[in-house]
Tab-separated table of C-alpha atoms and ligand atoms in Angstrom:
chain	number	residue	atom	x	y	z
J	1	UNK	CA	0.000	0.000	0.000
J	2	UNK	CA	1.702	3.215	-1.102
J	3	UNK	CA	0.149	5.488	1.532
J	4	UNK	CA	0.992	3.172	4.435
J	5	UNK	CA	2.104	5.161	7.457
J	6	UNK	CA	2.289	2.395	10.066
J	7	UNK	CA	3.080	-1.207	9.236
J	8	UNK	CA	3.690	-3.994	11.759
J	9	UNK	CA	4.761	-7.453	10.645
J	10	UNK	CA	5.094	-10.512	12.866
J	11	UNK	CA	5.482	-8.541	16.100
J	12	UNK	CA	6.098	-10.743	19.114
J	13	UNK	CA	6.586	-9.630	22.715
J	14	UNK	CA	6.818	-11.671	25.914
J	15	UNK	CA	7.181	-10.551	29.513
J	16	UNK	CA	8.479	-12.381	32.560
J	17	UNK	CA	5.651	-13.187	34.943
J	18	UNK	CA	6.311	-14.998	38.208
J	19	UNK	CA	8.654	-17.842	37.415
J	20	UNK	CA	7.533	-18.047	33.798
J	21	UNK	CA	7.000	-15.943	30.733
J	22	UNK	CA	3.749	-14.647	29.249
J	23	UNK	CA	3.495	-14.287	25.476
J	24	UNK	CA	1.433	-11.120	25.033
J	25	UNK	CA	1.951	-10.387	21.322
J	26	UNK	CA	2.106	-13.518	19.160
J	27	UNK	CA	2.746	-12.247	15.659
J	28	UNK	CA	0.861	-9.002	15.184
J	29	UNK	CA	0.354	-7.798	11.625
J	30	UNK	CA	-1.365	-4.501	10.974
J	31	UNK	CA	-1.290	-1.554	8.643
J	32	UNK	CA	-2.739	1.949	8.958
J	33	UNK	CA	-2.694	4.347	6.019
J	34	UNK	CA	-2.678	8.113	5.734
J	35	UNK	CA	-6.168	9.500	6.308
J	36	UNK	CA	-7.427	6.438	8.177
J	37	UNK	CA	-9.008	6.439	11.631
J	38	UNK	CA	-8.754	2.874	12.931
J	39	UNK	CA	-9.792	1.512	16.313
J	40	UNK	CA	-8.350	-1.447	18.202
J	41	UNK	CA	-10.572	-3.431	20.560
J	42	UNK	CA	-9.598	-6.269	22.853
J	43	UNK	CA	-10.283	-7.426	26.388
J	44	UNK	CA	-8.518	-5.783	29.300
J	45	UNK	CA	-5.081	-7.374	29.535
J	46	UNK	CA	-5.056	-8.529	25.907
J	47	UNK	CA	-1.999	-6.400	25.139
J	48	UNK	CA	-3.279	-3.210	23.483
J	49	UNK	CA	-1.043	-0.921	25.528
J	50	UNK	CA	1.887	-3.315	25.174
J	51	UNK	CA	1.373	-3.208	21.406
J	52	UNK	CA	1.192	0.593	21.393
J	53	UNK	CA	4.475	0.736	23.318
J	54	UNK	CA	6.125	-1.295	20.547
J	55	UNK	CA	4.414	0.626	17.731
J	56	UNK	CA	5.576	3.945	19.153
J	57	UNK	CA	9.148	2.825	19.788
J	58	UNK	CA	8.919	3.047	23.595
J	59	UNK	CA	9.409	-0.704	23.709
J	60	UNK	CA	11.153	-3.099	21.350
J	61	UNK	CA	9.601	-6.231	19.899
J	62	UNK	CA	11.308	-9.547	20.582
J	63	UNK	CA	10.652	-10.413	16.930
J	64	UNK	CA	9.115	-8.695	13.952
J	65	UNK	CA	9.245	-5.275	12.372
J	66	UNK	CA	7.513	-1.951	12.847
J	67	UNK	CA	7.759	0.450	9.928
J	68	UNK	CA	6.893	4.138	10.135
J	69	UNK	CA	6.579	5.685	6.685
J	70	UNK	CA	8.451	2.720	5.264
J	71	UNK	CA	11.406	2.877	7.637
J	72	UNK	CA	12.098	0.760	10.690
J	73	UNK	CA	10.899	2.652	13.740
J	74	UNK	CA	14.303	2.558	15.447
J	75	UNK	CA	15.947	4.114	12.398
J	76	UNK	CA	13.247	6.649	11.623
J	77	UNK	CA	14.909	10.066	11.459
J	78	UNK	CA	12.106	12.190	12.884
J	79	UNK	CA	10.468	11.626	16.279
J	80	UNK	CA	7.933	14.296	15.288
J	81	UNK	CA	6.189	11.970	12.837
J	82	UNK	CA	4.720	9.840	15.634
J	83	UNK	CA	2.699	11.205	18.553
J	84	UNK	CA	1.323	9.162	21.412
J	85	UNK	CA	-1.469	9.701	23.893
J	86	UNK	CA	-0.525	7.081	26.513
J	87	UNK	CA	-3.180	5.440	28.680
J	88	UNK	CA	-1.470	7.037	31.697
J	89	UNK	CA	-1.341	10.397	29.854
J	90	UNK	CA	2.230	11.280	30.834
J	91	UNK	CA	1.923	15.039	31.230
J	92	UNK	CA	4.896	16.772	32.833
J	93	UNK	CA	3.697	17.884	36.285
J	94	UNK	CA	6.230	20.717	36.542
J	95	UNK	CA	4.882	22.431	33.406
J	96	UNK	CA	1.547	24.198	33.019
J	97	UNK	CA	-1.053	22.668	30.727
J	98	UNK	CA	-0.223	25.207	28.023
J	99	UNK	CA	3.513	24.549	28.365
J	100	UNK	CA	2.874	20.806	28.099
J	101	UNK	CA	0.950	21.205	24.855
J	102	UNK	CA	3.451	23.672	23.394
J	103	UNK	CA	6.448	21.520	24.394
J	104	UNK	CA	6.691	19.305	21.279
J	105	UNK	CA	6.445	22.426	19.116
J	106	UNK	CA	9.147	24.261	21.073
J	107	UNK	CA	11.386	21.166	20.946
J	108	UNK	CA	11.236	21.109	17.163
J	109	UNK	CA	12.070	24.810	17.010
J	110	UNK	CA	8.730	26.564	16.564
J	111	UNK	CA	8.649	30.178	17.770
J	112	UNK	CA	7.137	30.597	21.248
J	113	UNK	CA	4.231	32.717	19.948
J	114	UNK	CA	3.083	30.202	17.336
J	115	UNK	CA	3.565	27.255	19.708
J	116	UNK	CA	1.422	28.929	22.352
J	117	UNK	CA	-1.203	29.948	19.786
J	118	UNK	CA	-1.526	26.349	18.562
J	119	UNK	CA	-1.686	25.055	22.148
J	120	UNK	CA	-4.409	27.577	23.043
J	121	UNK	CA	-6.429	26.757	19.944
J	122	UNK	CA	-6.469	23.014	20.699
J	123	UNK	CA	-7.142	23.472	24.413
J	124	UNK	CA	-10.064	25.771	23.568
J	125	UNK	CA	-11.460	23.269	21.080
J	126	UNK	CA	-11.300	20.555	23.720
J	127	UNK	CA	-13.052	22.735	26.290
J	128	UNK	CA	-10.065	23.156	28.616
J	129	UNK	CA	-8.746	26.514	27.424
J	130	UNK	CA	-9.573	28.120	30.767
J	131	UNK	CA	-7.200	25.654	32.461
J	132	UNK	CA	-4.160	26.505	30.332
J	133	UNK	CA	-2.228	28.120	33.185
J	134	UNK	CA	-2.887	25.369	35.701
J	135	UNK	CA	-0.648	22.412	36.440
J	136	UNK	CA	-1.744	18.877	35.491
J	137	UNK	CA	-2.102	17.784	39.124
J	138	UNK	CA	-4.731	20.528	39.580
J	139	UNK	CA	-6.919	19.007	36.860
J	140	UNK	CA	-9.414	16.143	36.861
J	141	UNK	CA	-8.439	13.004	34.940
J	142	UNK	CA	-10.823	13.895	32.118
J	143	UNK	CA	-9.301	17.371	31.852
J	144	UNK	CA	-5.788	15.892	31.859
J	145	UNK	CA	-6.800	13.470	29.146
J	146	UNK	CA	-7.893	16.331	26.919
J	147	UNK	CA	-4.667	18.217	27.621
J	148	UNK	CA	-2.662	15.108	26.716
J	149	UNK	CA	-4.635	14.762	23.484
J	150	UNK	CA	-3.963	18.414	22.651
J	151	UNK	CA	-0.241	17.776	23.169
J	152	UNK	CA	-0.333	14.742	20.858
J	153	UNK	CA	-2.220	16.639	18.149
J	154	UNK	CA	-0.221	19.874	18.378
J	155	UNK	CA	2.632	18.923	15.980
J	156	UNK	CA	0.203	17.506	13.377
J	157	UNK	CA	1.922	14.088	13.485
J	158	UNK	CA	1.789	11.694	10.531
J	159	UNK	CA	0.895	8.916	12.988
J	160	UNK	CA	-1.215	9.349	16.113
J	161	UNK	CA	-1.510	6.497	18.614
J	162	UNK	CA	-4.163	7.191	21.247
J	163	UNK	CA	-4.626	4.668	24.056
J	164	UNK	CA	-8.135	4.868	25.544
J	165	UNK	CA	-8.524	8.613	24.824
J	166	UNK	CA	-12.105	8.739	26.144
J	167	UNK	CA	-11.643	6.588	29.249
J	168	UNK	CA	-12.105	9.449	31.719
J	169	UNK	CA	-14.540	11.609	29.760
J	170	UNK	CA	-18.188	12.351	30.368
J	171	UNK	CA	-20.669	11.561	27.616
J	172	UNK	CA	-20.941	15.163	26.412
J	173	UNK	CA	-17.174	15.514	25.948
J	174	UNK	CA	-16.594	12.376	23.872
J	175	UNK	CA	-17.800	13.986	20.592
J	176	UNK	CA	-15.225	16.803	21.009
J	177	UNK	CA	-12.439	14.262	21.167
J	178	UNK	CA	-13.853	12.179	18.324
J	179	UNK	CA	-14.175	15.303	16.202
J	180	UNK	CA	-10.492	16.125	16.614
J	181	UNK	CA	-9.386	12.539	15.961
J	182	UNK	CA	-11.474	12.462	12.781
J	183	UNK	CA	-10.126	15.827	11.714
J	184	UNK	CA	-6.530	14.655	12.193
J	185	UNK	CA	-7.296	11.726	9.886
J	186	UNK	CA	-9.096	13.973	7.376
J	187	UNK	CA	-5.970	16.133	7.295
J	188	UNK	CA	-3.909	13.074	6.377
J	189	UNK	CA	-2.731	11.519	9.639
J	190	UNK	CA	-2.925	7.794	10.289
J	191	UNK	CA	-4.860	7.503	13.558
J	192	UNK	CA	-4.933	4.317	15.639
J	193	UNK	CA	-7.008	4.307	18.818
J	194	UNK	CA	-7.218	1.558	21.443
J	195	UNK	CA	-10.606	1.696	23.086
J	196	UNK	CA	-13.397	-0.141	24.892
J	197	UNK	CA	-15.836	2.633	23.913
J	198	UNK	CA	-18.421	1.661	21.289
J	199	UNK	CA	-18.981	5.315	20.406
J	200	UNK	CA	-15.321	5.565	19.374
J	201	UNK	CA	-15.535	2.392	17.281
J	202	UNK	CA	-18.586	3.752	15.502
J	203	UNK	CA	-16.730	6.939	14.565
J	204	UNK	CA	-13.839	5.004	12.973
J	205	UNK	CA	-13.336	4.026	9.350
J	206	UNK	CA	-12.264	0.526	10.353
J	207	UNK	CA	-11.953	-1.520	13.509
J	208	UNK	CA	-9.445	-4.158	14.538
J	209	UNK	CA	-9.360	-6.623	17.427
J	210	UNK	CA	-6.469	-7.944	19.449
J	211	UNK	CA	-7.219	-11.510	20.459
J	212	UNK	CA	-4.729	-14.062	21.769
J	213	UNK	CA	-1.855	-11.859	20.734
J	214	UNK	CA	-2.904	-11.332	17.127
J	215	UNK	CA	-4.751	-8.556	15.347
J	216	UNK	CA	-7.758	-9.422	13.218
J	217	UNK	CA	-10.426	-7.364	11.493
J	218	UNK	CA	-13.004	-6.795	14.192
J	219	UNK	CA	-16.683	-6.808	13.336
J	220	UNK	CA	-17.857	-6.602	16.926
J	221	UNK	CA	-15.874	-4.778	19.603
J	222	UNK	CA	-15.463	-6.313	23.038
C	301	ATP	N1	6.438	-4.271	31.136
C	301	ATP	C1	5.705	-5.346	31.426
C	301	ATP	N2	6.173	-6.316	32.231
C	301	ATP	C2	5.455	-7.414	32.506
C	301	ATP	N3	4.208	-7.652	32.010
C	301	ATP	C3	3.693	-6.728	31.213
C	301	ATP	C4	4.397	-5.523	30.884
C	301	ATP	N4	3.605	-4.785	30.052
C	301	ATP	C5	2.464	-5.503	29.897
C	301	ATP	N5	2.521	-6.668	30.583
C	301	ATP	C6	1.476	-7.702	30.618
C	301	ATP	O1	0.935	-7.789	29.313
C	301	ATP	C7	-0.464	-8.021	29.361
C	301	ATP	C8	-1.183	-6.983	28.541
C	301	ATP	O2	-1.173	-5.720	29.218
C	301	ATP	P1	-1.700	-4.407	28.508
C	301	ATP	O3	-1.520	-3.303	29.473
C	301	ATP	O4	-1.056	-4.268	27.189
C	301	ATP	O5	-3.251	-4.743	28.298
C	301	ATP	P2	-4.402	-3.859	27.657
C	301	ATP	O6	-5.017	-4.643	26.542
C	301	ATP	O7	-3.860	-2.519	27.318
C	301	ATP	O8	-5.453	-3.762	28.837
C	301	ATP	P3	-6.451	-2.540	29.260
C	301	ATP	O9	-7.644	-2.651	28.317
C	301	ATP	O10	-6.819	-2.897	30.679
C	301	ATP	O11	-5.719	-1.246	29.152
C	301	ATP	C9	-0.844	-8.042	30.840
C	301	ATP	O12	-0.932	-9.383	31.245
C	301	ATP	C10	0.313	-7.345	31.512
C	301	ATP	O13	0.500	-7.830	32.807
C	302	MG	MG1	-4.246	-0.643	28.008
């Protein structure tokens, strides 16, 4: 596929558990193209977050390959092409919400004014603009989740991996988040979202399932 952004082939990952080893990923194959919004379902503990760690380069597969824009993840020249919204959010507590969102833009050399303007725009769209000067620990989990999504979206990444991006949100806020995920895909990003939320699956172009360590096309989410 010529517009493939993310491609995983034969990804295997095991972890030590007790005196043994648990095989969490048993040969994952998947592909997400530019402009696609794809969801990944799977029971709790099936390995969605473990897979995202490998796909984003935070963890390394025991076997198999992950390609970002046709290049092996470890050799990919630009960290800016992949953005992650981790399940644990990972905001820097010593920075304000606005500084957190502007950080990836400042790190790549954007001017402070444009970085802050982009951060403000996204925070406003996600309904947390009034919290821009607060610190993450002063926010609710749902507010932090939106701030973390704003940070992931800010650099307009080619690949966005969002792990349970609606887990802490109230019903009224979910469409805001879905709207921005869809827009990122419409603007050409490859968007992969792990979720248990049927509303998120329904908003996607395509859904996948992680079962027994392998990814299959998923007709019915779990
Ligand atoms: N670093 C690690 N060390 C040991 N075991 C791990 C590690 N990371 C994940 N696991 C194990 O891998 C399995 C999958 O965990 P993972 O967090 O990926 O599940 P998940 O599908 O994301 O679940 P949830 O829907 O609850 O978020 C679990 O059994 C977990 O204990
Ligand atoms: Mg998880």
